[in-house]
Structures are given as C-alpha cells and as structure tokens.
Coordinates of C-alpha atoms in Angstrom, one line a residue:
M1 CA -109.5 6.7 45.9
E2 CA -109.4 5.6 42.2
F3 CA -106.3 3.9 41.2
L4 CA -105.1 6.4 38.4
T5 CA -105.4 9.4 40.9
A6 CA -103.8 7.5 43.9
R7 CA -100.9 6.1 42.2
Q8 CA -98.3 8.8 42.8
K9 CA -99.5 8.9 46.6
I10 CA -99.3 4.6 46.5
V11 CA -95.8 4.5 45.3
G12 CA -94.5 6.5 48.5
T13 CA -96.1 4.5 51.0
K14 CA -94.6 2.1 53.0
I15 CA -97.0 -0.6 52.5
F16 CA -96.0 -0.1 48.8
D17 CA -92.5 -0.6 49.5
I18 CA -92.7 -3.4 51.4
L19 CA -94.9 -5.2 48.7
S20 CA -92.6 -4.5 45.8
K21 CA -90.2 -6.6 47.8
M22 CA -92.7 -9.5 48.0
P23 CA -92.2 -13.0 45.8
K24 CA -95.2 -12.9 43.6
G25 CA -95.1 -15.9 42.1
G26 CA -96.9 -16.6 38.8
L27 CA -98.6 -13.5 36.8
L28 CA -101.6 -15.7 35.3
H29 CA -103.8 -13.1 33.1
I30 CA -101.6 -10.9 30.9
H31 CA -101.5 -9.5 27.1
L32 CA -98.5 -9.9 25.8
G33 CA -99.2 -6.7 23.7
A34 CA -99.4 -4.3 26.7
T35 CA -96.4 -5.8 28.8
V36 CA -93.6 -3.5 28.2
R37 CA -93.9 0.6 29.6
P38 CA -94.8 2.8 26.7
D39 CA -91.8 5.1 26.8
I40 CA -89.5 1.9 26.6
L41 CA -91.4 0.6 23.7
L42 CA -90.8 4.1 22.3
N43 CA -87.2 3.8 22.7
L44 CA -86.8 0.5 21.1
G45 CA -88.7 1.6 18.2
L46 CA -86.1 4.7 17.9
L47 CA -83.3 2.4 17.7
Y48 CA -85.0 1.0 14.2
P49 CA -84.6 2.7 10.8
A50 CA -87.6 1.0 9.4
I51 CA -90.2 2.3 11.6
H52 CA -91.8 5.0 10.4
V53 CA -95.2 7.0 11.9
R54 CA -98.1 8.4 10.2
A55 CA -100.8 10.8 11.1
S56 CA -104.6 11.3 9.7
A57 CA -103.7 15.4 9.7
P58 CA -100.6 17.8 10.8
I59 CA -100.3 17.5 14.4
T60 CA -101.5 21.0 15.4
E61 CA -102.6 22.2 18.7
T62 CA -106.0 21.6 17.4
T63 CA -105.3 18.1 15.9
I64 CA -102.5 16.5 18.8
K65 CA -105.4 15.5 21.4
T66 CA -107.4 13.9 19.0
T67 CA -105.0 12.5 16.6
L68 CA -103.1 9.2 16.6
P69 CA -99.9 8.2 16.0
I70 CA -99.6 5.4 13.7
F71 CA -96.7 3.1 13.6
S72 CA -95.2 0.7 10.9
A73 CA -92.1 -0.9 9.7
L74 CA -91.6 -0.7 6.3
P75 CA -89.4 -2.2 3.3
K76 CA -86.4 -0.6 2.9
E77 CA -87.9 0.8 -0.8
E78 CA -90.7 2.0 0.8
W79 CA -88.7 4.4 3.4
T80 CA -89.2 8.2 2.9
A81 CA -87.2 11.0 3.8
T82 CA -90.3 13.4 4.5
C83 CA -89.3 15.7 7.3
S84 CA -92.0 16.5 9.7
L85 CA -95.7 15.5 11.2
T86 CA -96.0 19.1 12.3
D87 CA -95.3 20.8 9.0
S88 CA -98.3 22.9 7.5
S89 CA -97.3 20.9 4.1
Y90 CA -97.6 17.7 5.6
K91 CA -99.8 15.1 3.8
P92 CA -102.2 13.4 5.8
D93 CA -101.4 9.6 6.2
T94 CA -97.5 9.8 4.7
W95 CA -95.1 8.1 6.4
V96 CA -92.3 9.9 8.2
P97 CA -89.1 8.1 9.7
L98 CA -89.4 7.9 13.3
Q99 CA -86.2 10.1 13.9
N100 CA -87.5 12.6 11.8
A101 CA -90.8 12.8 13.0
R102 CA -89.3 13.4 17.1
N103 CA -86.4 15.5 16.1
N104 CA -88.5 17.5 13.9
F105 CA -91.4 17.7 16.1
S106 CA -92.9 21.6 16.5
P107 CA -91.3 23.7 19.3
A108 CA -94.6 25.0 20.1
L109 CA -95.9 21.2 20.8
G110 CA -92.7 20.9 23.3
G111 CA -90.2 19.6 20.3
P112 CA -88.9 16.1 20.8
E113 CA -90.2 15.6 24.4
G114 CA -93.9 17.0 22.9
F115 CA -93.6 13.9 20.7
D116 CA -92.8 11.8 23.5
R117 CA -96.3 12.8 25.4
W118 CA -97.9 12.6 22.5
V119 CA -97.2 9.3 21.8
I120 CA -96.6 7.6 25.2
D121 CA -100.6 9.4 26.0
A122 CA -101.7 7.8 23.1
M123 CA -100.9 4.5 24.4
M124 CA -102.0 5.0 27.9
I125 CA -105.4 6.0 29.7
N126 CA -105.0 9.0 31.7
P127 CA -107.3 10.0 34.8
S128 CA -109.2 12.4 33.0
E129 CA -110.3 9.8 30.4
A130 CA -111.3 6.7 32.9
Y131 CA -113.2 8.8 35.2
G132 CA -114.3 11.6 33.1
T133 CA -114.7 11.7 29.3
H134 CA -114.7 7.8 29.1
N135 CA -116.3 7.4 31.8
T136 CA -118.6 4.0 31.1
P137 CA -117.8 0.7 30.0
D138 CA -118.4 1.6 26.3
L139 CA -116.4 4.5 26.3
I140 CA -113.5 3.7 28.0
W141 CA -112.9 0.2 25.8
K142 CA -113.0 2.9 22.7
K143 CA -109.9 4.4 24.2
F144 CA -108.4 1.1 25.4
Q145 CA -108.9 -0.6 21.7
S146 CA -107.1 2.6 20.5
T147 CA -104.0 2.2 22.4
F148 CA -103.2 -0.8 20.8
T149 CA -103.8 0.6 17.2
V150 CA -100.7 2.8 18.2
S151 CA -98.4 0.3 20.0
E152 CA -98.9 -2.9 17.8
G153 CA -97.1 -1.1 14.8
M154 CA -93.8 -1.1 16.8
Y155 CA -94.1 -4.4 18.9
G156 CA -95.2 -5.9 15.8
Y157 CA -91.7 -6.0 14.1
I158 CA -89.9 -9.0 14.8
P159 CA -86.9 -7.4 15.5
L160 CA -88.2 -5.0 18.2
W161 CA -90.9 -7.6 19.5
T162 CA -87.8 -10.0 19.9
E163 CA -86.2 -7.1 22.9
Y164 CA -89.8 -6.7 23.8
I165 CA -90.3 -9.8 25.0
R166 CA -87.0 -9.9 27.0
Q167 CA -87.8 -6.5 28.7
F168 CA -91.2 -8.1 29.9
F169 CA -89.2 -10.8 31.4
L170 CA -86.7 -8.7 33.0
S171 CA -89.5 -6.2 34.4
S172 CA -91.2 -9.1 35.4
V173 CA -88.4 -10.5 37.5
E174 CA -87.5 -7.0 39.2
D175 CA -91.0 -7.0 40.7
G176 CA -91.0 -10.3 42.1
I177 CA -92.9 -12.3 39.4
S178 CA -91.0 -15.6 38.7
Y179 CA -93.5 -17.2 36.2
T180 CA -95.9 -15.8 33.7
E181 CA -98.5 -16.9 31.0
P182 CA -99.3 -14.2 28.8
R183 CA -102.0 -14.3 26.3
M184 CA -100.1 -14.2 23.1
I185 CA -102.6 -13.1 19.8
F186 CA -102.9 -14.7 16.7
F187 CA -104.7 -13.0 14.1
G188 CA -103.5 -12.9 10.8
D189 CA -100.6 -15.9 9.3
F190 CA -97.6 -13.7 9.4
V191 CA -96.5 -10.6 11.2
T192 CA -93.6 -8.4 10.4
G193 CA -89.8 -9.6 9.9
A194 CA -86.7 -7.9 9.7
D195 CA -87.3 -6.6 5.8
G196 CA -90.7 -5.0 6.6
R197 CA -92.7 -7.6 5.0
K198 CA -95.2 -9.7 6.7
N199 CA -93.0 -12.8 6.2
V200 CA -92.9 -14.2 9.8
S201 CA -94.7 -17.2 10.8
H202 CA -96.7 -18.2 14.1
R203 CA -93.9 -21.0 14.4
D204 CA -91.2 -18.7 14.1
C205 CA -92.7 -16.4 16.4
L206 CA -92.9 -19.0 19.0
A207 CA -89.1 -20.1 18.8
I208 CA -88.2 -16.5 18.9
F209 CA -89.9 -16.6 22.2
D210 CA -88.5 -19.8 23.0
R211 CA -84.9 -18.1 22.6
V212 CA -85.7 -15.2 24.7
V213 CA -86.6 -17.5 27.7
K214 CA -83.6 -19.5 27.4
E215 CA -81.5 -16.6 27.0
V216 CA -83.3 -14.3 30.4
K217 CA -82.8 -18.0 32.1
E218 CA -78.9 -18.1 31.3
D219 CA -78.5 -14.9 32.2
L220 CA -80.1 -14.8 35.2
T221 CA -78.5 -18.0 36.4
K222 CA -74.9 -16.7 35.6
Q223 CA -76.0 -13.6 37.9
G224 CA -76.5 -16.2 40.6
R225 CA -80.1 -15.1 40.3
G226 CA -81.4 -18.5 38.7
D227 CA -84.5 -19.1 40.9
D228 CA -85.8 -15.8 40.0
F229 CA -87.2 -17.1 37.1
L230 CA -88.8 -19.8 36.0
G231 CA -89.9 -19.4 32.8
S232 CA -92.8 -18.4 30.8
R233 CA -95.3 -20.3 28.6
I234 CA -97.9 -18.8 26.4
I235 CA -101.8 -18.7 26.2
Y236 CA -102.5 -19.2 22.5
S237 CA -105.2 -16.7 21.8
T238 CA -107.2 -14.9 19.0
L239 CA -110.3 -12.1 18.7
R240 CA -113.7 -13.4 19.4
L241 CA -114.6 -11.4 16.5
V242 CA -113.7 -14.3 14.1
A243 CA -116.3 -16.6 12.0
P244 CA -116.4 -19.9 13.5
E245 CA -114.8 -21.4 10.2
Q246 CA -111.6 -19.0 10.7
L247 CA -111.5 -20.2 14.2
E248 CA -110.9 -23.6 13.4
H249 CA -107.9 -22.6 11.1
Y250 CA -106.8 -20.9 14.3
L251 CA -107.4 -23.8 16.5
E252 CA -105.6 -26.5 14.3
D253 CA -102.5 -23.8 13.9
C254 CA -102.5 -24.0 17.8
L255 CA -102.7 -27.5 17.7
A256 CA -99.8 -27.6 15.4
L257 CA -97.8 -25.5 17.6
A258 CA -98.5 -27.4 20.6
Q259 CA -96.8 -30.5 18.6
E260 CA -93.7 -28.7 18.0
F261 CA -93.5 -26.7 21.2
P262 CA -95.6 -28.2 23.7
H263 CA -93.4 -26.8 26.6
L264 CA -94.7 -23.5 25.2
I265 CA -98.3 -24.0 24.8
A266 CA -100.4 -23.4 28.2
G267 CA -103.6 -22.9 27.1
F268 CA -106.5 -21.6 24.8
D269 CA -108.4 -18.2 25.0
L270 CA -110.7 -16.1 22.9
V271 CA -110.2 -12.1 23.7
G272 CA -111.8 -8.9 23.5
A273 CA -114.9 -7.0 24.8
E274 CA -117.4 -9.5 26.0
D275 CA -120.0 -6.9 26.0
S276 CA -120.0 -6.2 22.0
L277 CA -117.9 -9.1 20.5
K278 CA -119.3 -12.8 20.0
P279 CA -120.2 -14.9 22.9
L280 CA -118.5 -18.4 23.3
I281 CA -121.9 -20.1 22.3
H282 CA -121.2 -18.8 18.9
Y283 CA -117.8 -21.2 18.6
A284 CA -119.7 -23.9 20.5
E285 CA -119.2 -26.2 17.5
P286 CA -115.2 -25.4 16.8
L287 CA -114.4 -25.7 20.5
L288 CA -115.6 -29.0 20.7
K289 CA -114.2 -30.3 17.7
F290 CA -110.5 -29.0 19.5
I291 CA -111.3 -31.2 22.5
E292 CA -111.8 -34.2 20.3
R293 CA -108.6 -32.9 18.3
Q294 CA -106.5 -33.1 21.2
K295 CA -107.6 -36.7 22.2
E296 CA -106.8 -37.9 18.6
L297 CA -103.4 -36.4 19.1
G298 CA -102.7 -37.3 22.6
L299 CA -102.6 -33.7 23.6
Y300 CA -104.1 -31.5 26.4
I301 CA -104.3 -27.6 25.8
P302 CA -106.9 -26.4 28.5
F303 CA -109.3 -23.5 27.8
M304 CA -108.6 -20.6 30.0
F305 CA -111.5 -18.5 28.8
H306 CA -112.4 -14.6 29.4
A307 CA -115.7 -14.8 30.9
G308 CA -118.0 -12.6 33.0
E309 CA -115.9 -9.0 32.4
T310 CA -119.3 -7.5 32.2
L311 CA -121.6 -5.9 34.6
G312 CA -124.7 -7.3 32.6
D313 CA -127.0 -9.8 34.6
G314 CA -128.1 -12.4 32.1
S315 CA -126.6 -10.5 28.9
P316 CA -124.5 -13.1 26.4
A317 CA -121.2 -12.0 28.2
D318 CA -122.6 -13.0 31.6
M319 CA -123.6 -16.0 30.1
N320 CA -120.2 -17.0 29.1
L321 CA -119.6 -18.0 32.6
Y322 CA -122.1 -20.8 32.1
D323 CA -120.8 -22.0 28.7
A324 CA -116.9 -21.7 30.1
I325 CA -117.6 -23.9 33.1
L326 CA -119.3 -26.3 30.5
L327 CA -116.6 -26.3 28.1
G328 CA -114.2 -27.1 30.9
T329 CA -112.5 -24.2 31.4
K330 CA -109.2 -24.5 33.7
R331 CA -109.4 -20.7 34.9
I332 CA -111.4 -18.0 34.4
G333 CA -110.4 -14.7 33.5
H334 CA -111.7 -11.7 35.2
G335 CA -115.2 -13.2 36.4
F336 CA -116.2 -10.4 37.3
S337 CA -120.1 -11.0 37.6
L338 CA -119.3 -14.4 39.1
Y339 CA -120.3 -13.4 42.3
K340 CA -124.2 -12.9 41.1
H341 CA -124.0 -17.0 40.3
P342 CA -123.9 -18.8 43.5
R343 CA -124.1 -22.2 42.1
L344 CA -121.4 -21.2 39.2
M345 CA -119.2 -20.4 42.4
E346 CA -120.1 -23.7 43.7
L347 CA -119.0 -25.7 40.8
C348 CA -115.6 -23.5 40.5
K349 CA -114.7 -24.5 44.0
E350 CA -115.8 -28.4 43.4
R351 CA -113.9 -27.9 39.9
E352 CA -111.1 -26.2 41.5
I353 CA -111.3 -23.5 38.5
C354 CA -109.0 -21.0 39.2
I355 CA -110.6 -17.1 39.0
E356 CA -107.8 -14.5 37.5
V357 CA -108.6 -11.6 39.0
C358 CA -107.5 -7.9 37.7
P359 CA -108.5 -5.5 40.2
I360 CA -106.9 -2.3 38.6
S361 CA -108.3 -3.4 34.8
N362 CA -111.5 -3.8 36.1
E363 CA -111.6 -0.2 38.0
I364 CA -110.1 1.2 35.0
L365 CA -112.4 -0.2 32.3
R366 CA -115.4 1.0 34.8
L367 CA -116.5 -2.2 36.2
C368 CA -116.5 -0.4 39.2
G369 CA -115.4 2.9 40.9
S370 CA -112.7 1.7 43.2
M371 CA -111.2 -1.5 44.9
P372 CA -113.8 -1.1 48.1
M373 CA -116.7 -1.6 45.0
H374 CA -114.6 -4.7 43.9
P375 CA -116.8 -8.1 43.9
L376 CA -113.4 -10.3 44.8
P377 CA -114.2 -10.3 48.7
A378 CA -117.5 -12.3 47.8
L379 CA -115.3 -14.8 45.6
M380 CA -112.7 -15.4 48.6
N381 CA -115.4 -15.7 51.0
Q382 CA -117.2 -18.3 48.7
G383 CA -113.6 -20.5 49.2
L384 CA -112.7 -19.6 45.6
H385 CA -109.1 -20.1 44.5
V386 CA -107.9 -16.3 42.7
A387 CA -104.6 -15.7 41.2
L388 CA -104.2 -11.8 41.1
C389 CA -103.0 -10.5 37.6
S390 CA -102.4 -7.2 36.1
D391 CA -103.9 -7.8 32.6
D392 CA -102.8 -4.7 30.5
P393 CA -100.3 -2.7 32.6
S394 CA -98.3 -0.7 30.0
I395 CA -101.7 1.0 29.2
F396 CA -103.0 1.1 33.0
G397 CA -99.7 1.9 34.5
N398 CA -99.6 -1.2 36.7
M399 CA -96.5 -2.8 35.6
G400 CA -95.3 -5.6 37.8
L401 CA -98.3 -6.4 40.7
S402 CA -97.3 -4.7 43.6
F403 CA -100.2 -2.2 42.4
D404 CA -102.7 -5.0 42.2
F405 CA -101.6 -6.5 45.6
F406 CA -101.4 -3.2 47.1
Q407 CA -105.0 -2.0 46.1
V408 CA -106.7 -5.6 47.1
F409 CA -104.6 -4.8 50.6
V410 CA -105.6 -1.6 51.9
A411 CA -109.3 -2.1 50.5
S412 CA -109.9 -4.7 53.3
E413 CA -110.1 -4.7 57.3
V414 CA -109.2 -8.5 57.5
N415 CA -106.6 -9.1 54.5
T416 CA -103.4 -10.2 55.7
L417 CA -100.2 -11.1 54.5
A418 CA -101.3 -14.6 55.1
T419 CA -104.2 -13.8 52.3
L420 CA -101.7 -12.5 49.9
R421 CA -99.3 -15.2 50.5
E422 CA -102.5 -17.3 49.1
F423 CA -102.6 -15.7 45.9
V424 CA -99.0 -16.2 45.4
W425 CA -99.0 -19.9 46.0
D426 CA -102.4 -20.1 44.1
S427 CA -100.7 -18.7 41.1
I428 CA -97.9 -21.5 40.8
R429 CA -101.0 -24.3 41.9
F430 CA -103.0 -23.3 39.3
S431 CA -100.7 -22.3 36.7
S432 CA -99.7 -25.0 33.6
L433 CA -96.0 -25.8 35.7
S434 CA -95.6 -29.7 35.8
D435 CA -95.7 -31.2 39.0
D436 CA -92.4 -31.2 39.5
E437 CA -91.8 -27.8 38.4
K438 CA -94.5 -26.8 40.6
S439 CA -92.3 -28.5 43.7
R440 CA -89.3 -26.5 42.7
A441 CA -91.5 -23.4 42.2
Y442 CA -93.0 -24.0 45.7
G443 CA -89.4 -24.5 47.3
M444 CA -88.0 -21.6 46.0
L445 CA -90.7 -19.3 47.2
E446 CA -90.9 -20.9 50.5
R447 CA -86.7 -19.7 50.8
Q448 CA -88.3 -16.0 49.1
W449 CA -90.8 -15.8 51.6
S450 CA -88.9 -16.4 54.6
K451 CA -86.5 -13.9 53.2
F452 CA -89.3 -11.2 52.4
I453 CA -90.3 -11.7 55.8
Q454 CA -86.6 -11.2 57.4
Y455 CA -86.8 -7.9 55.6
I456 CA -90.1 -6.4 56.7
L457 CA -89.0 -7.2 60.7
T458 CA -85.5 -5.7 60.0
T459 CA -86.8 -2.6 58.0
Y460 CA -89.7 -1.7 59.5
G461 CA -90.3 -4.2 62.5
K462 CA -89.1 -3.9 66.7
V463 CA -89.1 -7.6 67.4
E464 CA -85.8 -8.6 69.2
Y465 CA -85.2 -12.2 68.8
A466 CA -83.9 -14.0 71.9
H467 CA -80.8 -16.3 71.0

C-alpha cells in the first residue's frame, strides 16, 4: 500500500512497535523547516500575539479548500484588531491576529477546530492529493512547495523558531535518533526578530541553534539520558534558483559562519526541485572557487549535494549525479536515478560516498508508486552505503525515522535486523562527527542495540536462556 493510505495500519502493527524502540543513530537528510508536526507548530504560533494570518479571499465553504493561510509576525505598530477571516466583510489580504482568526472562525466551517484543520491540511500532503489530484512529480511539487509558504511565516519568527528547534531535537530523541544534520536554508540576509522586523542575522540564528543544542544536552544529562542526544550540526543550504553571483555571496557567508562556528557547519548543499531549477553545472564556477577558498582559510566544508531526485534519464537533474561526484560530494541526497548508472555506483562505492535515501519522500513526491518499486535494493546490492532519512516529515507525516525503517523492512523478503543495523551504523560513519565523537557514538549504539534486542526477546520472543 502507499504510505499515506497505510499509515494508520502501520502504527497498529507489532513490527512498528518494535522499530519505534530501535536506536536509529543519525538523521542525515532532513530539512529544518519541515521537522515539527503542524499541530505543534500552530500551537506554538498561538503563544505569540505578534503572529497574524491573512487570506486572499474571505474563507467560505467555497474558498476554504483552495485558499492558503499566510502567516507573519508583525511589528507592534502594525498589529490589527480585525476579528475574522470568515466574515463576509473581510477584505482580502488583511492581517488578522492569529488568536482572533481561530476563535472567530465560522461555526459553519467547524469553529476553532475547523480553523486548525484548515491550517494543518495546508501544511501537509494528504492521500487524495498525492495519489489523485497531484499524482505527477510536477503537480505534487506545487503542493509540496505551498506547504512551506504556509509554515515559514511562523517558524521564521525567532522567538518561535527557538522553541521549534528544541521540539525537533526532543521529538527526534523520542524516536531513538541521537544525532541530526538538518539542512538549514539561508535565503536573504535577515530573518524576523522578536520585534517583528527582519533584523536577525545568520550569525545570530546559528548562535541560537548552538544554545538550544547545549540546553537540550544539559537537560537530558540531568535526567540521566546523556547518551540519548549527541548533538546536531547544520548543512548550510540555499536555493538552486539563485544567480551564480548570488551563490558566491552565500558561499562566503558559509565560510564566515564556519570560521566562527566550526563545530556547527557540517557541509553545504543546494536545494529545490531538481527537475525545474538550475543544475549543478550552472554553479560550477562559484562552487570550484569555494573549494579553493576553503584551502586558503584552512577549512573543510564538504559538499552534500541533492542529486538524481528525478525520473529523468539523461536530464539535467539526472546529470547532477555526475557533477556532484566530480565536485567531490561526500554524500548524495536521494540519488533516486543512481541505479541507472552502473559506473557511478562503482564510483560511489570506491569513494565511499553515502547515499541519503528518503523512501517515503520519494513515494509521496511521485518518483515511485510504493516502496516495493523503489530502487533502494539495487543500491544495496551493489554494496553502496546508505543512510535512511525522512526528508520533510512534518509534511509527509513520517515523523522520526521509524516509518521509513518500517517501509524498507516490510518491502523486502531478505531484509533483517542486521540490514537495519547497517543503516544505523552507516548514519554515524558518514556523519560529520569527529573520529572521537564517532567512537563514543558507536559505544552508545552498542549499548542501546543490546537493550533493543533484549526488548524484542522479552516482549515478543519465546527464547529461554540457560543459566
């Protein structure tokens, strides 16, 4: 079954119960703007009076399914007292305080709970969209991108974003993920500060990220759970729609941040729809210059490029695989079309390039119909190293990593716990952790894995141990 159709059945299975207890190691491919459940994000938004919402038309039974809620934190002098988005007198694109919009949502549309459903639906992809109305890569990407249009107005507000990051770390830990390397998008020079103005620099954003990592570590250590969270680093990312000269600006920004926060910058990537945006070759000159600039500054910021997230054969997106490898990428994000290129698979094996495979994302974004159609077995059978990842879990409903491990496990007659264990260990091996940090992580995983096996035997097994 397709994931979104099967999700409720999955959570009721014994296999999912087992896998939800499994230590997952590292999560190496996830976009920070899609890491917190929409209902939690909305509840966080309701805590801040600065956050307002608007719509392009009054919300009615006719418009509710086609009109997006747009959020933003406003400076205090721009706050409004507008009461409702559903009143017939509502003027399009007028800001309404979030609390007002929710409390005064029309009873005919479900009242406050109806408002919640409208907002949450706008931040997720549902089965009828993925498998019906938007069942081609181009169509589903339009829906996919619209979810960020809705959510970014809330998580892009620094006071909320601080708690958003904390929630991401804690929810990851609860699913057995001990380390993360989220892709954090830098686009524009400032984000919205506590006063509702765009005045928070990239440097300040990273300092906040650093502080929250330390706070979560300290809190878990006090609870006797210090081994549960090894930390987090970011993959500095910008969009593959910028001009080459703009990319130079972001690359220099990345270098500056890496000099101040060497413990936080794990790598660099360009993100966005590969089929419709610029290929890597378009940015060859600034990317090659970036490599030389690192040498001048004594830095090492590996490329971790999205490449081959496409159905194309010989298309620019498919050719990104060649250029990613030629540019020395350390990991490849998705690599869906890699199985079409035997020599590239050999090179990935020879150069120990890890493939960040996102099974559920690939299915929902219509690269395959269901998990048994996914090319992951072809990569594994060629001996490539793979880290299973969730990509954009708040949009797909695959929070954590248990769902992706489940889909891979049940789609094969040959996968065993040993297969899953290999994914887990590779997620640490191909992370940006130092050798000492990896040694600590392996020791922690060994202890956690032993407890996990004991849980299986105790809960589901019938083995009697001889003393």
